[in-house]
CSV table of C-alpha atoms in Angstrom, one decimal:
chain,number,residue,atom,x,y,z
A,550,MET,CA,-9.8,-23.2,-21.0
A,551,VAL,CA,-13.2,-22.4,-19.5
A,552,LEU,CA,-13.6,-20.4,-17.1
A,553,SER,CA,-15.0,-21.7,-13.4
A,554,PHE,CA,-18.0,-19.9,-12.2
A,555,ASP,CA,-16.3,-18.3,-8.9
A,556,GLN,CA,-13.9,-17.3,-11.9
A,557,LEU,CA,-16.2,-15.2,-13.4
A,558,VAL,CA,-17.9,-13.8,-10.5
A,559,LYS,CA,-14.0,-12.5,-9.6
A,560,GLY,CA,-14.0,-10.7,-13.4
A,561,LEU,CA,-17.1,-9.1,-13.2
A,562,SER,CA,-16.9,-8.1,-9.6
A,563,VAL,CA,-13.5,-6.4,-10.6
A,564,VAL,CA,-14.6,-4.5,-13.6
A,565,VAL,CA,-17.7,-3.4,-12.3
A,566,ALA,CA,-15.2,-2.1,-9.2
A,567,TYR,CA,-13.0,-0.1,-11.7
A,568,LEU,CA,-15.8,1.3,-13.4
A,569,VAL,CA,-17.5,2.6,-10.4
A,570,PHE,CA,-14.1,4.1,-9.0
A,571,ASN,CA,-12.5,5.3,-12.5
A,572,THR,CA,-15.4,7.0,-13.1
A,573,SER,CA,-15.5,8.6,-9.0
A,574,ILE,CA,-12.0,10.2,-9.5
A,575,ASN,CA,-12.3,11.5,-12.8
A,576,LEU,CA,-15.6,12.8,-11.7
A,577,PHE,CA,-13.9,14.5,-8.0
A,578,ASN,CA,-10.8,15.4,-10.0
A,579,ARG,CA,-12.7,17.6,-12.6
A,580,TRP,CA,-14.4,19.1,-9.6
A,581,CYS,CA,-11.9,20.3,-7.4
A,582,LEU,CA,-9.5,21.2,-9.7
A,583,GLY,CA,-11.7,22.9,-12.7
A,584,VAL,CA,-15.5,23.4,-11.1
A,585,TYR,CA,-14.2,24.3,-7.5
A,586,GLY,CA,-11.1,25.9,-8.3
A,587,PHE,CA,-8.7,24.4,-6.5
A,588,SER,CA,-6.1,24.2,-9.0
A,589,PHE,CA,-2.8,23.1,-7.8
A,590,PRO,CA,-2.8,19.7,-9.4
A,591,LEU,CA,0.6,18.9,-8.8
A,592,SER,CA,0.2,18.8,-5.0
A,593,VAL,CA,-2.8,17.1,-4.9
A,594,THR,CA,-0.9,14.3,-7.4
A,595,MET,CA,1.7,14.1,-4.6
A,596,PHE,CA,-0.1,14.6,-1.6
A,597,HIS,CA,-2.2,11.2,-3.0
A,598,PHE,CA,0.9,8.8,-3.8
A,599,ALA,CA,2.7,10.1,-0.6
A,600,PHE,CA,-0.9,9.3,1.4
A,601,ALA,CA,-0.7,5.8,-0.1
A,602,SER,CA,2.7,4.8,1.1
A,603,VAL,CA,2.2,6.1,4.5
A,604,ALA,CA,-1.8,4.0,4.8
A,605,LEU,CA,0.1,0.7,3.3
A,606,THR,CA,3.2,0.8,5.3
A,607,PRO,CA,1.7,-1.2,8.3
A,608,LEU,CA,0.8,-3.7,6.0
A,609,MET,CA,4.3,-3.6,4.2
A,610,LEU,CA,6.1,-3.6,7.3
A,611,GLY,CA,4.0,-5.7,9.7
A,612,VAL,CA,3.2,-8.5,7.6
A,613,GLU,CA,5.9,-11.3,7.7
A,614,SER,CA,5.1,-12.9,4.0
A,615,TYR,CA,5.4,-8.8,3.0
A,616,LYS,CA,8.5,-8.5,4.5
A,617,LYS,CA,10.1,-11.6,3.3
A,618,GLN,CA,9.7,-10.5,0.5
A,619,HIS,CA,11.1,-6.6,-0.2
A,620,ARG,CA,15.0,-7.0,-0.4
A,621,GLU,CA,14.0,-10.2,-3.8
A,622,ALA,CA,11.3,-8.1,-5.6
A,623,TRP,CA,13.4,-4.9,-5.6
A,624,ALA,CA,16.3,-7.0,-6.8
A,625,ARG,CA,15.0,-8.4,-8.9
A,626,ASP,CA,12.5,-5.5,-10.5
A,627,TRP,CA,13.2,-2.2,-9.0
A,628,LYS,CA,13.7,-0.8,-13.2
A,629,GLY,CA,10.5,-1.4,-13.8
A,630,TYR,CA,8.8,-0.3,-10.6
A,631,VAL,CA,10.8,3.0,-11.0
A,632,ALA,CA,9.5,3.5,-14.7
A,633,THR,CA,6.1,2.5,-13.2
A,634,GLY,CA,6.4,5.0,-10.4
A,635,VAL,CA,8.2,8.0,-13.0
A,636,PHE,CA,5.1,7.3,-15.8
A,637,THR,CA,2.7,7.6,-13.1
A,638,ALA,CA,3.8,10.0,-12.0
A,639,VAL,CA,3.8,12.4,-16.0
A,640,ASN,CA,0.6,10.4,-16.3
A,641,VAL,CA,-1.8,11.6,-13.4
A,642,ALA,CA,-0.1,15.2,-13.0
A,643,PHE,CA,-0.2,15.6,-16.8
A,644,ASN,CA,-4.0,14.8,-16.8
A,645,ASN,CA,-5.1,16.8,-14.0
A,646,SER,CA,-3.0,19.3,-15.3
A,647,SER,CA,-4.9,19.6,-18.2
A,648,LEU,CA,-8.2,19.9,-17.0
A,649,VAL,CA,-7.4,23.0,-16.0
A,650,TYR,CA,-7.2,24.2,-19.5
A,651,LEU,CA,-9.4,21.3,-21.2
A,652,SER,CA,-13.0,20.8,-21.7
A,653,LEU,CA,-14.1,16.9,-20.6
A,654,SER,CA,-15.2,15.1,-23.5
A,655,MET,CA,-11.7,16.5,-24.6
A,656,ASN,CA,-10.1,15.3,-22.3
A,657,GLN,CA,-11.7,12.0,-23.0
A,658,VAL,CA,-11.8,11.6,-26.4
A,659,ILE,CA,-8.2,11.5,-26.4
A,660,THR,CA,-7.7,9.6,-23.5
A,661,ALA,CA,-9.8,7.2,-26.1
A,662,SER,CA,-6.8,6.3,-27.7
A,663,MET,CA,-5.3,3.9,-24.4
A,664,PRO,CA,-6.3,0.5,-26.2
A,665,VAL,CA,-4.4,1.2,-29.1
A,666,LEU,CA,-0.9,2.5,-27.9
A,667,THR,CA,-1.2,0.4,-24.3
A,668,CYS,CA,-1.1,-2.4,-27.1
A,669,ALA,CA,1.4,-1.3,-29.3
A,670,PHE,CA,3.3,-1.3,-25.8
A,671,ALA,CA,2.1,-4.4,-24.4
A,672,ILE,CA,3.4,-6.4,-27.5
A,673,CYS,CA,7.0,-4.4,-27.1
A,674,ILE,CA,7.6,-5.0,-23.3
A,675,GLU,CA,5.8,-8.3,-22.4
A,676,LYS,CA,7.0,-11.2,-24.2
A,677,ASN,CA,3.9,-13.3,-24.4
A,678,TYR,CA,1.4,-10.6,-25.9
A,679,TRP,CA,0.9,-10.8,-29.1
A,680,PRO,CA,-3.1,-9.9,-29.8
A,681,ASN,CA,-4.8,-12.1,-32.9
A,682,ASN,CA,-6.3,-10.4,-35.5
A,683,TRP,CA,-10.4,-10.0,-34.0
A,684,GLN,CA,-8.3,-8.2,-31.1
A,685,ILE,CA,-7.1,-6.0,-33.1
A,686,SER,CA,-9.7,-5.5,-35.9
A,687,GLY,CA,-11.9,-5.1,-32.5
A,688,ILE,CA,-9.5,-2.5,-31.2
A,689,ILE,CA,-9.5,0.8,-33.6
A,690,PRO,CA,-13.1,0.9,-34.4
A,691,ILE,CA,-13.3,1.3,-30.4
A,692,CYS,CA,-11.2,3.9,-30.1
A,693,LEU,CA,-12.8,5.7,-33.0
A,694,GLY,CA,-16.3,5.2,-31.5
A,695,VAL,CA,-15.8,6.5,-28.6
A,696,MET,CA,-13.6,9.5,-29.7
A,697,ILE,CA,-17.3,10.3,-32.9
A,698,ALA,CA,-19.5,9.8,-29.7
A,699,ILE,CA,-18.3,12.3,-26.9
A,700,TYR,CA,-16.0,14.7,-29.1
A,701,GLU,CA,-18.2,18.2,-29.1
A,702,GLU,CA,-17.1,21.4,-30.0
A,703,ALA,CA,-15.8,23.8,-27.0
A,704,HIS,CA,-12.6,26.5,-26.1
A,705,ASN,CA,-10.2,24.3,-26.0
A,706,GLU,CA,-6.2,25.6,-24.9
A,707,THR,CA,-3.4,24.3,-27.1
A,708,VAL,CA,-1.8,23.4,-23.6
A,709,GLY,CA,-4.3,21.1,-22.6
A,710,VAL,CA,-3.7,18.9,-25.3
A,711,VAL,CA,-0.4,18.6,-25.3
A,712,LEU,CA,-0.7,18.3,-21.7
A,713,CYS,CA,-3.4,15.4,-22.4
A,714,CYS,CA,-1.4,13.7,-25.0
A,715,CYS,CA,1.6,13.4,-23.1
A,716,ALA,CA,-0.2,11.8,-20.1
A,717,THR,CA,-2.1,9.2,-22.4
A,718,LEU,CA,1.5,8.2,-23.8
A,719,ALA,CA,2.4,7.7,-20.1
A,720,ASN,CA,-0.6,6.2,-18.9
A,721,ALA,CA,-0.2,3.7,-21.4
A,722,LEU,CA,3.3,2.7,-21.0
A,723,ARG,CA,2.6,2.6,-17.3
A,724,THR,CA,0.2,0.2,-17.5
A,725,ALA,CA,1.5,-1.8,-20.2
A,726,LEU,CA,4.8,-2.1,-17.7
A,727,SER,CA,2.1,-2.7,-14.9
A,728,SER,CA,0.4,-5.9,-16.8
A,729,HIS,CA,4.3,-7.0,-17.3
A,730,LEU,CA,5.2,-6.7,-13.7
A,731,LEU,CA,1.7,-8.5,-12.4
A,732,THR,CA,2.3,-11.5,-14.2
A,733,GLY,CA,4.4,-12.8,-11.6
A,734,LYS,CA,3.9,-12.7,-8.1
A,735,LEU,CA,3.4,-9.6,-6.8
A,736,ASP,CA,0.3,-8.3,-5.8
A,737,VAL,CA,-1.4,-4.9,-6.0
A,738,PHE,CA,-0.5,-4.3,-2.4
A,739,SER,CA,3.4,-3.8,-3.6
A,740,MET,CA,3.1,-2.7,-6.4
A,741,THR,CA,1.0,0.4,-5.4
A,742,TRP,CA,3.5,0.6,-2.0
A,743,TYR,CA,6.4,-0.1,-4.4
A,744,THR,CA,5.6,2.4,-7.3
A,745,GLY,CA,3.9,5.3,-4.5
A,746,PRO,CA,6.7,7.2,-3.1
A,747,VAL,CA,8.9,6.8,-6.7
A,748,SER,CA,6.1,9.2,-8.3
A,749,ALA,CA,5.8,11.1,-5.2
A,750,MET,CA,9.4,12.2,-5.2
A,751,VAL,CA,9.4,12.6,-8.3
A,752,LEU,CA,6.7,15.1,-8.4
A,753,LEU,CA,8.1,17.1,-5.2
A,754,PRO,CA,10.6,19.5,-7.2
A,755,PHE,CA,8.1,20.5,-9.2
A,756,GLY,CA,5.1,21.2,-6.3
A,757,LEU,CA,7.5,22.7,-4.1
A,758,TYR,CA,8.5,25.0,-7.2
A,759,LYS,CA,4.9,25.7,-9.3
A,760,GLU,CA,2.6,25.3,-6.5
A,761,PHE,CA,3.9,25.2,-2.9
A,762,SER,CA,3.6,29.3,-1.9
A,763,ALA,CA,0.2,29.7,-3.8
A,764,ILE,CA,-1.1,26.1,-2.1
A,765,THR,CA,0.2,27.6,1.4
A,766,GLU,CA,-1.7,30.8,0.8
A,767,TYR,CA,-4.8,29.6,0.0
A,768,ALA,CA,-4.8,27.2,2.6
A,769,GLN,CA,-4.4,29.8,5.6
A,770,THR,CA,-7.6,31.2,4.3
A,771,ASN,CA,-9.5,27.6,3.3
A,772,MET,CA,-7.7,25.2,5.5
A,773,GLY,CA,-11.0,23.1,6.1
A,774,PRO,CA,-11.7,22.4,2.2
A,775,THR,CA,-8.3,22.2,1.6
A,776,LEU,CA,-7.7,19.3,3.9
A,777,GLY,CA,-11.3,17.9,3.1
A,778,ILE,CA,-10.4,17.9,-0.4
A,779,LEU,CA,-6.6,16.8,-0.1
A,780,PHE,CA,-7.6,13.8,2.4
A,781,GLY,CA,-11.0,12.6,0.6
A,782,GLY,CA,-9.3,12.7,-3.1
A,783,ALA,CA,-6.4,10.7,-0.7
A,784,MET,CA,-8.5,8.2,0.2
A,785,LEU,CA,-10.6,7.9,-3.0
A,786,ALA,CA,-7.1,7.9,-5.5
A,787,LEU,CA,-6.1,5.2,-3.2
A,788,VAL,CA,-9.1,2.7,-3.6
A,789,TYR,CA,-8.3,3.5,-7.2
A,790,ASN,CA,-5.0,2.6,-7.9
A,791,ILE,CA,-5.6,-1.3,-5.7
A,792,VAL,CA,-8.3,-1.4,-7.6
A,793,LEU,CA,-6.6,-0.7,-11.1
A,794,PHE,CA,-3.6,-2.2,-10.7
A,795,LEU,CA,-6.1,-5.6,-10.0
A,796,THR,CA,-7.7,-4.9,-12.7
A,797,ILE,CA,-4.7,-5.5,-15.1
A,798,LYS,CA,-3.6,-8.5,-12.9
A,799,THR,CA,-6.8,-10.0,-13.9
A,800,LEU,CA,-8.1,-9.0,-17.2
A,801,SER,CA,-4.8,-7.5,-18.7
A,802,GLY,CA,-3.7,-3.4,-19.4
A,803,VAL,CA,-5.5,-3.5,-23.0
A,804,THR,CA,-8.4,-5.5,-22.2
A,805,MET,CA,-9.4,-2.4,-18.9
A,806,ASN,CA,-8.3,0.3,-21.4
A,807,VAL,CA,-10.5,-1.2,-23.6
A,808,MET,CA,-13.3,-1.7,-20.3
A,809,GLY,CA,-12.7,2.3,-20.1
A,810,ASN,CA,-13.7,2.7,-23.6
A,811,ILE,CA,-17.2,0.8,-22.6
A,812,LYS,CA,-17.7,3.0,-19.5
A,813,ILE,CA,-17.7,6.3,-21.4
A,814,ILE,CA,-20.6,4.8,-24.1
A,815,PHE,CA,-22.7,3.4,-21.2
A,816,LEU,CA,-22.6,6.7,-19.5
A,817,LEU,CA,-23.2,8.2,-22.7
A,818,LEU,CA,-26.4,5.6,-23.4
A,819,MET,CA,-27.7,6.1,-20.2
A,820,SER,CA,-27.6,9.9,-19.5
A,821,ARG,CA,-30.2,10.4,-22.6
A,822,VAL,CA,-32.3,7.4,-21.1
A,823,VAL,CA,-32.5,9.2,-18.1
A,824,LEU,CA,-33.2,12.5,-19.5
A,825,GLY,CA,-35.3,11.2,-21.4
A,826,GLU,CA,-33.6,12.0,-24.3
A,827,LEU,CA,-32.8,8.3,-26.0
A,828,SER,CA,-35.4,9.0,-29.1
A,829,GLU,CA,-33.3,12.1,-30.0
A,830,LEU,CA,-30.1,10.2,-30.4
A,831,ASP,CA,-28.4,12.3,-33.1
A,832,VAL,CA,-26.1,11.0,-36.8
A,833,GLN,CA,-22.4,11.4,-34.2
A,834,LEU,CA,-23.4,9.7,-31.1
A,835,ALA,CA,-25.3,6.2,-33.1
A,836,SER,CA,-22.6,6.2,-35.4
A,837,GLY,CA,-19.9,5.9,-32.7
A,838,VAL,CA,-22.0,3.2,-30.4
A,839,VAL,CA,-22.2,1.2,-33.5
A,840,LEU,CA,-18.8,1.7,-33.9
A,841,THR,CA,-17.8,1.5,-30.4
A,842,PHE,CA,-19.8,-1.6,-29.8
A,843,GLY,CA,-19.0,-2.8,-33.0
A,844,GLY,CA,-15.6,-3.6,-32.1
A,845,PHE,CA,-16.5,-4.3,-28.6
A,846,PHE,CA,-18.1,-7.8,-29.7
A,847,MET,CA,-14.9,-8.6,-32.4
A,848,TYR,CA,-12.2,-8.4,-29.3
A,849,SER,CA,-14.7,-9.8,-26.8
A,850,TYR,CA,-14.8,-13.0,-29.5
A,851,GLY,CA,-10.9,-12.3,-30.2
A,852,THR,CA,-9.9,-12.5,-26.8
A,853,TYR,CA,-12.6,-16.2,-26.0
A,854,MET,CA,-10.6,-17.6,-28.8
A,855,LYS,CA,-7.4,-16.7,-27.8
A,856,MET,CA,-8.5,-18.7,-24.4
A,857,LYS,CA,-10.0,-21.6,-26.4
A,858,LYS,CA,-7.0,-22.4,-27.9
A,859,PRO,CA,-5.3,-23.3,-25.3
A,860,ALA,CA,-7.3,-25.8,-24.1
A,861,SER,CA,-7.4,-27.5,-28.0
A,862,ALA,CA,-3.6,-27.7,-27.6
A,863,ALA,CA,-3.5,-29.7,-24.3
A,864,PRO,CA,-4.7,-33.6,-24.9
A,865,VAL,CA,-2.0,-33.2,-27.6
A,866,GLU,CA,0.3,-32.3,-24.8
A,867,GLU,CA,-1.0,-34.8,-22.1
A,868,LYS,CA,-1.0,-37.5,-24.8
A,869,LYS,CA,2.5,-36.4,-25.6
A,870,ALA,CA,3.8,-36.8,-22.0
A,871,HIS,CA,1.5,-40.3,-21.7
A,872,ILE,CA,4.1,-41.8,-24.6
A,873,ALA,CA,6.8,-40.3,-23.5
A,874,VAL,CA,6.6,-41.8,-19.7
A,875,ASP,CA,5.2,-44.8,-21.5
A,876,VAL,CA,8.4,-45.4,-23.0
A,877,GLU,CA,10.6,-44.3,-20.3
A,878,TYR,CA,8.5,-47.7,-18.1
A,879,ARG,CA,8.8,-49.8,-21.3
A,880,LYS,CA,12.7,-49.6,-21.4
A,881,PRO,CA,13.5,-51.9,-18.5
A,882,LEU,CA,12.0,-54.9,-19.7
A,883,LEU,CA,13.6,-55.0,-23.2
A,884,PRO,CA,16.8,-56.3,-21.6
A,885,SER,CA,14.6,-58.7,-19.3
A,886,LYS,CA,13.2,-60.4,-22.5
A,887,LEU,CA,16.9,-60.8,-24.2
A,888,ASP,CA,18.2,-62.1,-20.5
A,889,MET,CA,15.1,-64.8,-20.8
A,890,ARG,CA,16.0,-66.2,-23.9
């Protein structure tokens, strides 16, 4: 299978959009939850999902093609939507909560294991997914390389590490499930709309119990910043979730996570270039960069070989089909010949 120019442009556009919005949402959450001190991760996350559901409702109920699909889609895959919504809520809430107790570098060290976890879950969940040896050999050094490159000594509370580990496992499960659901006719807007209310309902009782009185008291004296953070973050999260599901549908969940790890290394190198510190590249960062890019080339080559394989099998299938048609075409001629004798 050879990619056309349009497919290549679409794929690159999706990758760029994912990297931009992934970086933006991570920086925004780190700023508002950690630096600014708006320490209400459950309320923020719940509001994001509720906002996405409300914002997409006119599209989902106003367009006839969407209205027709809802009953059939829920009857077919309701368990998948519910599970994806639950894991999404756990991932975002736990990850946002971990940023209150954890340095961003340690958070990224833990989440760098995502490609390996997603690959393992995808093998169990997706019927037709099986990575080749090149892809498997590439994923592991990609994860290790990022962990080595970004690790730094910092004060990290145990509760933050536990929360981040749980968030990473939930994210890997969410990604594998989403990849499975998006292989059919389901589009990214429907996926966002179906899973958003589930995620919001999962978080609602915990948000009310843990943060309702605190955020209400905070909002009374800081109404402007509260509304700005909630609505600004919700709009950013809506676009990010749509781009996230589009990336999974276009590339696959594992490839999306691989690109996320490459983004981290790229940003580290770019920061060194901007600050003029590239000549002072330490052994730790250099080792991580070499491991990551070495693994990335192996994974890319394995993906290329996997894409190339069906193309080589196509002529064989076509030949078999031609023979079968030819045999069917010749069958009626045999009795005619006998009759002529």
